[in-house]
CSV table of C-alpha atoms in Angstrom, one decimal:
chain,number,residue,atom,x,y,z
A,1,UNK,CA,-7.3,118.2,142.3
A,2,UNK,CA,-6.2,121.2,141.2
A,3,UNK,CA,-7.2,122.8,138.1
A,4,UNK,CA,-5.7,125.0,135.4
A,5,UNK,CA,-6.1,129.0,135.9
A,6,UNK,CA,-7.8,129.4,132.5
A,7,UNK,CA,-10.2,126.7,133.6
A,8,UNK,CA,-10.8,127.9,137.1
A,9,UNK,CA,-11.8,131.2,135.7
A,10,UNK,CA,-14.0,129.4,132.9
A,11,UNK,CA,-15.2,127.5,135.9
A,12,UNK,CA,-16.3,130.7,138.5
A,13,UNK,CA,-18.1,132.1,135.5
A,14,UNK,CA,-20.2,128.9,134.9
A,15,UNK,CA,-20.9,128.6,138.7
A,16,UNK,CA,-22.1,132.9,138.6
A,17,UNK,CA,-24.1,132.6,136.4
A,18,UNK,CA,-25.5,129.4,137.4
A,19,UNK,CA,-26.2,130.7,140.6
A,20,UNK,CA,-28.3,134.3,139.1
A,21,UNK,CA,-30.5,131.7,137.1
A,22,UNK,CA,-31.5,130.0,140.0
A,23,UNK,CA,-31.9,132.8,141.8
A,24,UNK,CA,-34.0,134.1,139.2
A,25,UNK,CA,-36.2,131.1,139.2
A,26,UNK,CA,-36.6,131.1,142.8
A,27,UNK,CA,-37.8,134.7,142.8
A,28,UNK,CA,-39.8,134.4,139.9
A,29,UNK,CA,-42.5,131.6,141.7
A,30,UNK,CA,-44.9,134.4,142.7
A,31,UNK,CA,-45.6,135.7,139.3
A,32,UNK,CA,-46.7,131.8,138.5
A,33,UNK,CA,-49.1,132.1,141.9
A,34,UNK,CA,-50.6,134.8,140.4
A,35,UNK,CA,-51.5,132.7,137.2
A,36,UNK,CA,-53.2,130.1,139.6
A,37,UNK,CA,-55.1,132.7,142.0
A,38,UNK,CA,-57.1,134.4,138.8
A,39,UNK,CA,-57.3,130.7,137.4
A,40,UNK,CA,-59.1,130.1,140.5
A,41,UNK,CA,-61.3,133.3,140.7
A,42,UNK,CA,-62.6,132.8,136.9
A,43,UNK,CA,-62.9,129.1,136.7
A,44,UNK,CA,-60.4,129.5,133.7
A,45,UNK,CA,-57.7,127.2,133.7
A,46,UNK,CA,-55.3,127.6,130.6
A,47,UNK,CA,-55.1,130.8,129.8
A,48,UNK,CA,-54.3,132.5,132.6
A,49,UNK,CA,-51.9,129.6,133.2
A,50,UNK,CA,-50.3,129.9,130.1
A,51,UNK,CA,-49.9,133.9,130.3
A,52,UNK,CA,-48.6,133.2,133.7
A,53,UNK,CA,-46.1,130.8,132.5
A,54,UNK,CA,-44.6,133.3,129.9
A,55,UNK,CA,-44.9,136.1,132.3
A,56,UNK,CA,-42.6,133.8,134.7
A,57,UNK,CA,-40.3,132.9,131.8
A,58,UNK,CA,-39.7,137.0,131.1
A,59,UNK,CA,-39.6,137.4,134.6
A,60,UNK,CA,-36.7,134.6,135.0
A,61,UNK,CA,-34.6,135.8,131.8
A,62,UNK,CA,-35.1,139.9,132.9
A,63,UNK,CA,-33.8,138.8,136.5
A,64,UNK,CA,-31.2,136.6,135.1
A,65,UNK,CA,-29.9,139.3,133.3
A,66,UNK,CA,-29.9,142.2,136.1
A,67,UNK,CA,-29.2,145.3,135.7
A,68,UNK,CA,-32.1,148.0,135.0
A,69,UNK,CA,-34.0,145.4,133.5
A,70,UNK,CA,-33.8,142.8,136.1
A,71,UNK,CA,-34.7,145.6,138.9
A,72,UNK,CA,-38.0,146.6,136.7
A,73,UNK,CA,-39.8,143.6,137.0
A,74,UNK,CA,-40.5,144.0,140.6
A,75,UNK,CA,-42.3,147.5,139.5
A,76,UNK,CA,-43.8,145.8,135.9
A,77,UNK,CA,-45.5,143.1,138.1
A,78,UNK,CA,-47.0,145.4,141.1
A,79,UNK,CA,-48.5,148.1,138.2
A,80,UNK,CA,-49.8,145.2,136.0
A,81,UNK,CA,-51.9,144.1,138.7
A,82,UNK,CA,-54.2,147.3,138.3
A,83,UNK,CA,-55.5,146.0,134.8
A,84,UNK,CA,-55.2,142.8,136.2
A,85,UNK,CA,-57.5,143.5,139.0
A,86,UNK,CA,-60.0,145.2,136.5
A,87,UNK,CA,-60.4,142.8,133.8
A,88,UNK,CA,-61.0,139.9,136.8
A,89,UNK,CA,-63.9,142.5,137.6
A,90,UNK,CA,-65.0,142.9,134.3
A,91,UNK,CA,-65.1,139.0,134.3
A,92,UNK,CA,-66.9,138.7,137.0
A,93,UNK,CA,-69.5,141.2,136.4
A,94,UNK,CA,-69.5,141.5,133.0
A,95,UNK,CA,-72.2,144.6,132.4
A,96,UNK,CA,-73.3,147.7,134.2
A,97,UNK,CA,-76.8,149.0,134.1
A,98,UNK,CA,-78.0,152.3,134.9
A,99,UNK,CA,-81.9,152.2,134.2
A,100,UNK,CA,-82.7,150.5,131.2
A,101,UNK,CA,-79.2,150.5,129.2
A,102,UNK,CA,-76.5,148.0,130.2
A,103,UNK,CA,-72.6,148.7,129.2
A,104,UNK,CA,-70.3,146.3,128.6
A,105,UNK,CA,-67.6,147.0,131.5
A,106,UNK,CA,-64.4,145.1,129.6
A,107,UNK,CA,-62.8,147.5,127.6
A,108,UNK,CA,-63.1,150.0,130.1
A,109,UNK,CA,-61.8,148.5,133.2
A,110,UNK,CA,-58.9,147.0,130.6
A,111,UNK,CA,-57.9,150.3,129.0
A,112,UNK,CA,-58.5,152.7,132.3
A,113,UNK,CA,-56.0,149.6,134.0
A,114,UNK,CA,-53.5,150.1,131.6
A,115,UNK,CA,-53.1,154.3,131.0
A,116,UNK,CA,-52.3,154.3,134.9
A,117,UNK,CA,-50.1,151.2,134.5
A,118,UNK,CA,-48.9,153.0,131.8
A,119,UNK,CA,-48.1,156.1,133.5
A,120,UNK,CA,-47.1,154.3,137.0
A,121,UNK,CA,-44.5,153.0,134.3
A,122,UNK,CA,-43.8,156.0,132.8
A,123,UNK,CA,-43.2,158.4,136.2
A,124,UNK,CA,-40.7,154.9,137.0
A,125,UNK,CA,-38.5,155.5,134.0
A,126,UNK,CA,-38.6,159.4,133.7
A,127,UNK,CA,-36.7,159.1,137.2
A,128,UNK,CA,-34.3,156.6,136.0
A,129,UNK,CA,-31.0,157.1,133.3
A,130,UNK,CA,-31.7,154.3,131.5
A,131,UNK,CA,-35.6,155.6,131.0
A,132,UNK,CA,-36.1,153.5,127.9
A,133,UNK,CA,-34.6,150.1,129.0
A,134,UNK,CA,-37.0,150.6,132.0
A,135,UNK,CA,-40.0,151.7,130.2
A,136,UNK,CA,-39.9,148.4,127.8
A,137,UNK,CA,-38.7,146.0,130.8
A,138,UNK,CA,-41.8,147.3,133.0
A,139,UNK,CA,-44.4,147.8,130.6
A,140,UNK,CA,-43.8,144.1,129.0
A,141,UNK,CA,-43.9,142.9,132.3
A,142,UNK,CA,-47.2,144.8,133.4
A,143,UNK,CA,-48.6,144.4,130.1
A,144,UNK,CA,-47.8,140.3,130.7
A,145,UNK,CA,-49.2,140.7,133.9
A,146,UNK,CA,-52.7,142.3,133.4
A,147,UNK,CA,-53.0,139.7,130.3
A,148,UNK,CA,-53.4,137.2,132.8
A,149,UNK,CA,-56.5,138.7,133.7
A,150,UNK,CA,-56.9,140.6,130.4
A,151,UNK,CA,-57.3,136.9,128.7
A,152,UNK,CA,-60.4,135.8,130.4
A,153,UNK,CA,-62.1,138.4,128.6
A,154,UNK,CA,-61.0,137.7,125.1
A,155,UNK,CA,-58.2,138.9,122.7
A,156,UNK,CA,-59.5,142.5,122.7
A,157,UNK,CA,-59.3,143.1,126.4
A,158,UNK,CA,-55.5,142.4,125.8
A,159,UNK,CA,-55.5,144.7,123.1
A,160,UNK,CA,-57.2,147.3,125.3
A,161,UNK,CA,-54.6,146.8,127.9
A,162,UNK,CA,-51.7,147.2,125.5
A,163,UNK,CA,-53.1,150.4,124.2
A,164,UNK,CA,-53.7,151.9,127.7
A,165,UNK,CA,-50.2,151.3,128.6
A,166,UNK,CA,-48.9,152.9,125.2
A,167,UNK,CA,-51.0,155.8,126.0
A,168,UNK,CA,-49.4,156.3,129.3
A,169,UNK,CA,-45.9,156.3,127.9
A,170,UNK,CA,-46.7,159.4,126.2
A,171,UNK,CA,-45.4,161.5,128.6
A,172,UNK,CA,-42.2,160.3,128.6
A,173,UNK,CA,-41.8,160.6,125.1
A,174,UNK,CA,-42.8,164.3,125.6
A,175,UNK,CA,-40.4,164.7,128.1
A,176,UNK,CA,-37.5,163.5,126.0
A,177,UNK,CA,-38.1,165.5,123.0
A,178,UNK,CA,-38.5,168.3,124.9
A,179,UNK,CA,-34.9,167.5,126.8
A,180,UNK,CA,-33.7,167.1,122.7
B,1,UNK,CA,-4.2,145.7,149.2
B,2,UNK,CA,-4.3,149.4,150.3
B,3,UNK,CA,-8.3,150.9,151.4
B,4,UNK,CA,-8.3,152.4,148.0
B,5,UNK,CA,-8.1,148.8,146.1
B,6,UNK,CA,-10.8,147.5,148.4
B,7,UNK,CA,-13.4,150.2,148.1
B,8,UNK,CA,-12.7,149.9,144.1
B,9,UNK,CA,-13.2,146.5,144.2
B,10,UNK,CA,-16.3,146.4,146.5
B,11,UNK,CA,-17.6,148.9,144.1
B,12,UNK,CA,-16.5,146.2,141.5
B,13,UNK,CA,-18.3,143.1,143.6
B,14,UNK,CA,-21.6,145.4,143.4
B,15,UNK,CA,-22.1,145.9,139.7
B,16,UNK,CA,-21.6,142.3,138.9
B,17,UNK,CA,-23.8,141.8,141.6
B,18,UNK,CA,-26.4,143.9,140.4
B,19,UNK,CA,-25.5,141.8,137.1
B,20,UNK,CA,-22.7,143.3,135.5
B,21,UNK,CA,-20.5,141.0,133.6
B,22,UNK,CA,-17.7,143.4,132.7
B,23,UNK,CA,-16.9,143.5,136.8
B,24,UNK,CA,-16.3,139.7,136.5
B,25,UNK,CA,-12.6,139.8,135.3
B,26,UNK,CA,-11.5,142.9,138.0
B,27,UNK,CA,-13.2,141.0,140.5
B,28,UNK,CA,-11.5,137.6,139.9
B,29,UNK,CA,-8.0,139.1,139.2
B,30,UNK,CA,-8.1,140.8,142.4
B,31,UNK,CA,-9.4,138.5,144.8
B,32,UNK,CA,-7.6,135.2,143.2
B,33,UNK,CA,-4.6,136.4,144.8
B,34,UNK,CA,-6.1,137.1,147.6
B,35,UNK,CA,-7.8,133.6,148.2
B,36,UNK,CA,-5.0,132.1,147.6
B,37,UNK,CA,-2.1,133.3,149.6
B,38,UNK,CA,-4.8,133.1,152.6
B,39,UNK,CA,-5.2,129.4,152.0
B,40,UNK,CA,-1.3,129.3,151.4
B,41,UNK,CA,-0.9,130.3,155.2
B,42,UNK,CA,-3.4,128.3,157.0
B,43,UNK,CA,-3.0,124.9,155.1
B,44,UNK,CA,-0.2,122.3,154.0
B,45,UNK,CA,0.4,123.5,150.1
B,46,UNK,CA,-0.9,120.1,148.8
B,47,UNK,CA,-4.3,121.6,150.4
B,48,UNK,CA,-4.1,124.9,149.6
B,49,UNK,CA,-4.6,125.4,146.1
B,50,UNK,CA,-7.7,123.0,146.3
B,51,UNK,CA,-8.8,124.7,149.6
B,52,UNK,CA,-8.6,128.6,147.6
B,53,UNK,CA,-10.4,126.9,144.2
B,54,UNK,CA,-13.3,125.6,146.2
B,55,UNK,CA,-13.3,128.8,148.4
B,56,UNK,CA,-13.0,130.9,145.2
B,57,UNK,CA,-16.0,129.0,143.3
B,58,UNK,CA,-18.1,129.5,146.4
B,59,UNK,CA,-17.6,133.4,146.2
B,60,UNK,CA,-18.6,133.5,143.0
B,61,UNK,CA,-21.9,131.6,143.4
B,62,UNK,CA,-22.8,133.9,146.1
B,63,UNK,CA,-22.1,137.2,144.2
B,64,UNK,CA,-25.3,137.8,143.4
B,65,UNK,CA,-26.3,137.9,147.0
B,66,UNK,CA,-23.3,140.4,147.9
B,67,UNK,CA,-24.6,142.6,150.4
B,68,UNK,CA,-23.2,146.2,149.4
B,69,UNK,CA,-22.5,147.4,152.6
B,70,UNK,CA,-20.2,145.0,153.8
B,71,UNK,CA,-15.8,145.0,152.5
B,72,UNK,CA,-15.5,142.0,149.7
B,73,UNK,CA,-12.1,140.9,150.6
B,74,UNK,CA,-13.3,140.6,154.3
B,75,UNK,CA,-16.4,138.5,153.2
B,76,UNK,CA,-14.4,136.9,150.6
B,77,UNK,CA,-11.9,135.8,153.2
B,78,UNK,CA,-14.8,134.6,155.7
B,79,UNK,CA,-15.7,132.1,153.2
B,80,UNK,CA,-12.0,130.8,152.6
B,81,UNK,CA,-11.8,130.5,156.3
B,82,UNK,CA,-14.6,128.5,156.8
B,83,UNK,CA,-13.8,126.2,153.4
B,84,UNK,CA,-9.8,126.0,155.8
B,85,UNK,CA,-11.7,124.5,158.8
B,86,UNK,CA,-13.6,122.0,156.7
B,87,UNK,CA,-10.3,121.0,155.0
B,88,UNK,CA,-8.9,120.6,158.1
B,89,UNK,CA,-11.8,118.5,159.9
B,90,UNK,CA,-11.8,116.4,157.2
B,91,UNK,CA,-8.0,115.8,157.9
B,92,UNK,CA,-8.6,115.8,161.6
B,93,UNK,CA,-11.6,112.8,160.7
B,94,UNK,CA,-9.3,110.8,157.9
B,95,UNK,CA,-6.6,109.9,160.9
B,96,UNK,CA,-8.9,108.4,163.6
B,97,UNK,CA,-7.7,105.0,163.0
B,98,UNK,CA,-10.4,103.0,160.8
B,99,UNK,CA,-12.7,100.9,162.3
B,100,UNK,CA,-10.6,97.7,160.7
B,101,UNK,CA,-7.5,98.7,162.6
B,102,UNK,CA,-9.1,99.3,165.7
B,103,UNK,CA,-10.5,95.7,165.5
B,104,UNK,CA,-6.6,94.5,164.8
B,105,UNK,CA,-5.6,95.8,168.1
B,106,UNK,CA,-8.2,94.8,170.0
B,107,UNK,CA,-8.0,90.8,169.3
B,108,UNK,CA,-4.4,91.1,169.1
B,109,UNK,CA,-4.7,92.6,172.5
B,110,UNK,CA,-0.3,94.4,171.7
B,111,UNK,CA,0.8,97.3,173.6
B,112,UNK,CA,-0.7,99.8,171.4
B,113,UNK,CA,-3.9,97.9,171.2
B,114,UNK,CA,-4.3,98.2,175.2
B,115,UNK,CA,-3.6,101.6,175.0
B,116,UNK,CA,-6.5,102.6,173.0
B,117,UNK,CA,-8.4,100.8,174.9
B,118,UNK,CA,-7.6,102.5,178.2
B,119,UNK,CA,-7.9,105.7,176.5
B,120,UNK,CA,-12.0,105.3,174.8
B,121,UNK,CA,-12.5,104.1,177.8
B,122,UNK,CA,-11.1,107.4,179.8
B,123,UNK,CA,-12.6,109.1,177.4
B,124,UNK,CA,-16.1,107.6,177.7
B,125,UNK,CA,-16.2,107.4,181.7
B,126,UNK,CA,-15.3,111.4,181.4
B,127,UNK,CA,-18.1,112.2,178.9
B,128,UNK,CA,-20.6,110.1,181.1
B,129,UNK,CA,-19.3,111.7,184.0
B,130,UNK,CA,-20.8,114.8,182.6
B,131,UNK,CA,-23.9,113.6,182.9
B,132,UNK,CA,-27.0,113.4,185.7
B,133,UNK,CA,-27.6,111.0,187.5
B,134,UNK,CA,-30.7,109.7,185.8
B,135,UNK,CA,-29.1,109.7,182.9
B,136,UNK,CA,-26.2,107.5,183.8
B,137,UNK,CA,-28.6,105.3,184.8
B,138,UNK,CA,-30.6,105.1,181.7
B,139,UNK,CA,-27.3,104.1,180.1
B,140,UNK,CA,-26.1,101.9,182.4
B,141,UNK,CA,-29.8,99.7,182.2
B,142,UNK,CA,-29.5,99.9,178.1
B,143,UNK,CA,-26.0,98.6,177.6
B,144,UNK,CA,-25.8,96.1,180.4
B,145,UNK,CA,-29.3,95.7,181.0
B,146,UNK,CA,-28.5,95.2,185.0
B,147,UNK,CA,-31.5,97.7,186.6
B,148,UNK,CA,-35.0,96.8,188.3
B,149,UNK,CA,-37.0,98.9,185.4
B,150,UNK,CA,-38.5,97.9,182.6
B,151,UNK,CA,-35.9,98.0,179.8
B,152,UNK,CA,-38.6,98.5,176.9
B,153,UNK,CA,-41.9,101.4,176.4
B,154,UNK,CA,-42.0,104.7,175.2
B,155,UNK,CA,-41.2,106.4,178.3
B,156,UNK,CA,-38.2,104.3,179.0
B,157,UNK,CA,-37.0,104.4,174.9
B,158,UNK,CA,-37.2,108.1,175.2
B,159,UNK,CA,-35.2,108.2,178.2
B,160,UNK,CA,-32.3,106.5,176.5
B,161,UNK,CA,-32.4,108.5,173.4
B,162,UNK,CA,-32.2,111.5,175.0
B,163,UNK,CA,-29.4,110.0,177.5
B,164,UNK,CA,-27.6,108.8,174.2
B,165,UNK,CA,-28.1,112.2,172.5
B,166,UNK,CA,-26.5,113.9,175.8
B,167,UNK,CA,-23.1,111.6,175.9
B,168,UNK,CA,-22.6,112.6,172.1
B,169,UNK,CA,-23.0,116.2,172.8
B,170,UNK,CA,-20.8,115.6,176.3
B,171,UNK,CA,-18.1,113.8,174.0
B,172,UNK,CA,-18.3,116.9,171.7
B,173,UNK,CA,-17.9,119.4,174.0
B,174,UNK,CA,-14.7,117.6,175.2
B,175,UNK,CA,-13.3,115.8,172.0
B,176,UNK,CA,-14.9,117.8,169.1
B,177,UNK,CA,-16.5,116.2,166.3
């Protein structure tokens, strides 16, 4: 039957955006994989589980959206998985000794992962014009993404991570009051 | 619509595939039209409008998929063609005569009744005729059960569904669906 013009239109909106959420769903599954594989490595269940989950919500609602947003959480996810990979490490061996002193390897392999995330994020939105929407769409999403592994080692590893990644968006905050 | 429309409305289809709302009105104003005068020429008008929403909907759920490098009216137009044809085999399906009628005509044996009869019957002797030799066979042993095999096993229930699965294929190549 046929329906009204204003309702058709109403209609093909609905059925759009409809369609980009479960699109963004669909696409979104890996970042949850990613949650279960370091669940798996750590014997840890919830709390990479639950930083997966929000990491696959942020991922859903940035691809839902589009735009330079949606396209930065590809990017976010690949450089989060450098802090990521380091705090799994600093997990799994959770000291380093060199002749009698042992170092605790956490904050280092959390911090170090996130300045290059940082700046992997950084050198992303310097080449963009919309540097600043992708600077905070990546960086949350990397940030997200090395929590996952960030959480096994405690609330500080996190902190670490978060810090790392601030300190790598220095240079683009250089380079933009310098183009001021 | 002139090259210049299209390539301003491809350019349109991009950004709200790339997830720009504001491109949703430009894109629906110009290819509503569009959609619709299509189905307009390929279907009766009671079809057409119906035909063109359903087409229309279906472009929009796909948008977000667009590939950029193909022309939007030309893919817009694929899918209304292929919503026309299922419009139309659902016409072509909705006047074989029911299966209610066809038992009328066969106990009441009329003119019309015989007919059909003599024509499934054509029809079925062609799309057997298609087939080989051991096939006919097969068929001929299943439905009247006059052949020296075994009727029953795994080798023999194979045969026949494979011989059944090659007269509906033979049919469709001859009758359609």
């Amino acid at each position: 039957m046929a329906i009204d013009p204003v309702q058709l239109r109403e209609k093909a909106k609905r059925v759009y955006e409809l369609a980009r959420l479960r699109h963004a769903l669909a696409l979104s599954i890996p970042v949850l994989l990613v949650g279960v594989m370091v669940a798996l490595l750590v014997h840890e269940v919830s709390l990479p589980l639950i930083v997966g989950l929000l990491l696959y919500i942020s991922s859903v609602v940035l691809l839902w959206w589009g735009r330079v947003p949606g396209r930065s959480v590809l990017p976010g996810v690949v450089y989060g998985l450098l802090p990521l990979t380091g705090s799994v490490i600093a997990k799994l061996h959770q000291h380093v000794c060199m002749g009698f002193d042992c170092f605790s390897t956490c904050m280092l392999y959390c911090m170090s992962g996130g300045v290059v995330a940082g700046l992997l994020v950084a050198r992303l939105a310097l080449r963009s014009d919309s540097p600043l929407a992708v600077f905070f769409s990546a960086a949350s999403t990397a940030l997200l993404t090395g929590a996952i592994g960030g959480s096994c080692v405690g609330v500080h590893g996190i902190v670490g991570m978060a810090i790392g990644i601030g300190i790598g968006a220095v240079p683009l905050a250089m380079r933009r009051r310098v183009q001021r | 619509m002139d090259s210049q429309a299209r390539q301003h409305l491809t350019h349109l289809m991009s950004q709200l595939a790339d997830g720009d709302r504001a491109a949703f009105d430009g894109v629906y104003s110009a290819l509503w039209p569009a959609v619709s005068a299509f189905c307009a020429k390929m279907l009766p008008s009671a079809d057409a409008e119906d035909t063109a929403q359903m087409a229309l909907l279906k472009v929009f759920e796909q948008a977000s998929s667009f590939d950029r490098d193909k022309d939007v009216l030309a893919w817009a137009l694929a899918i209304a063609t292929w919503e026309v044809r299922t419009m139309r085999q659902r016409h072509a399906r909705s006047k074989a005569i029911p299966s209610d009628d066809i038992e009328a005509e066969f106990s009441g044996k009329n003119p019309e009744g015989l007919l059909l009869d003599r024509e499934i019957v054509e029809a079925a002797q062609s799309a057997i005729g298609m087939l080989s030799d051991v096939d006919q066979a097969t068929l001929l042993a299943t439905f009247s059960g006059e052949s020296s095999e075994p009727t029953k096993g795994a080798t023999v229930r194979k045969r026949r569904q494979r011989a059944i699965y090659r007269l509906k294929e033979a049919w469709r190549s001859i009758y359609g669906d």
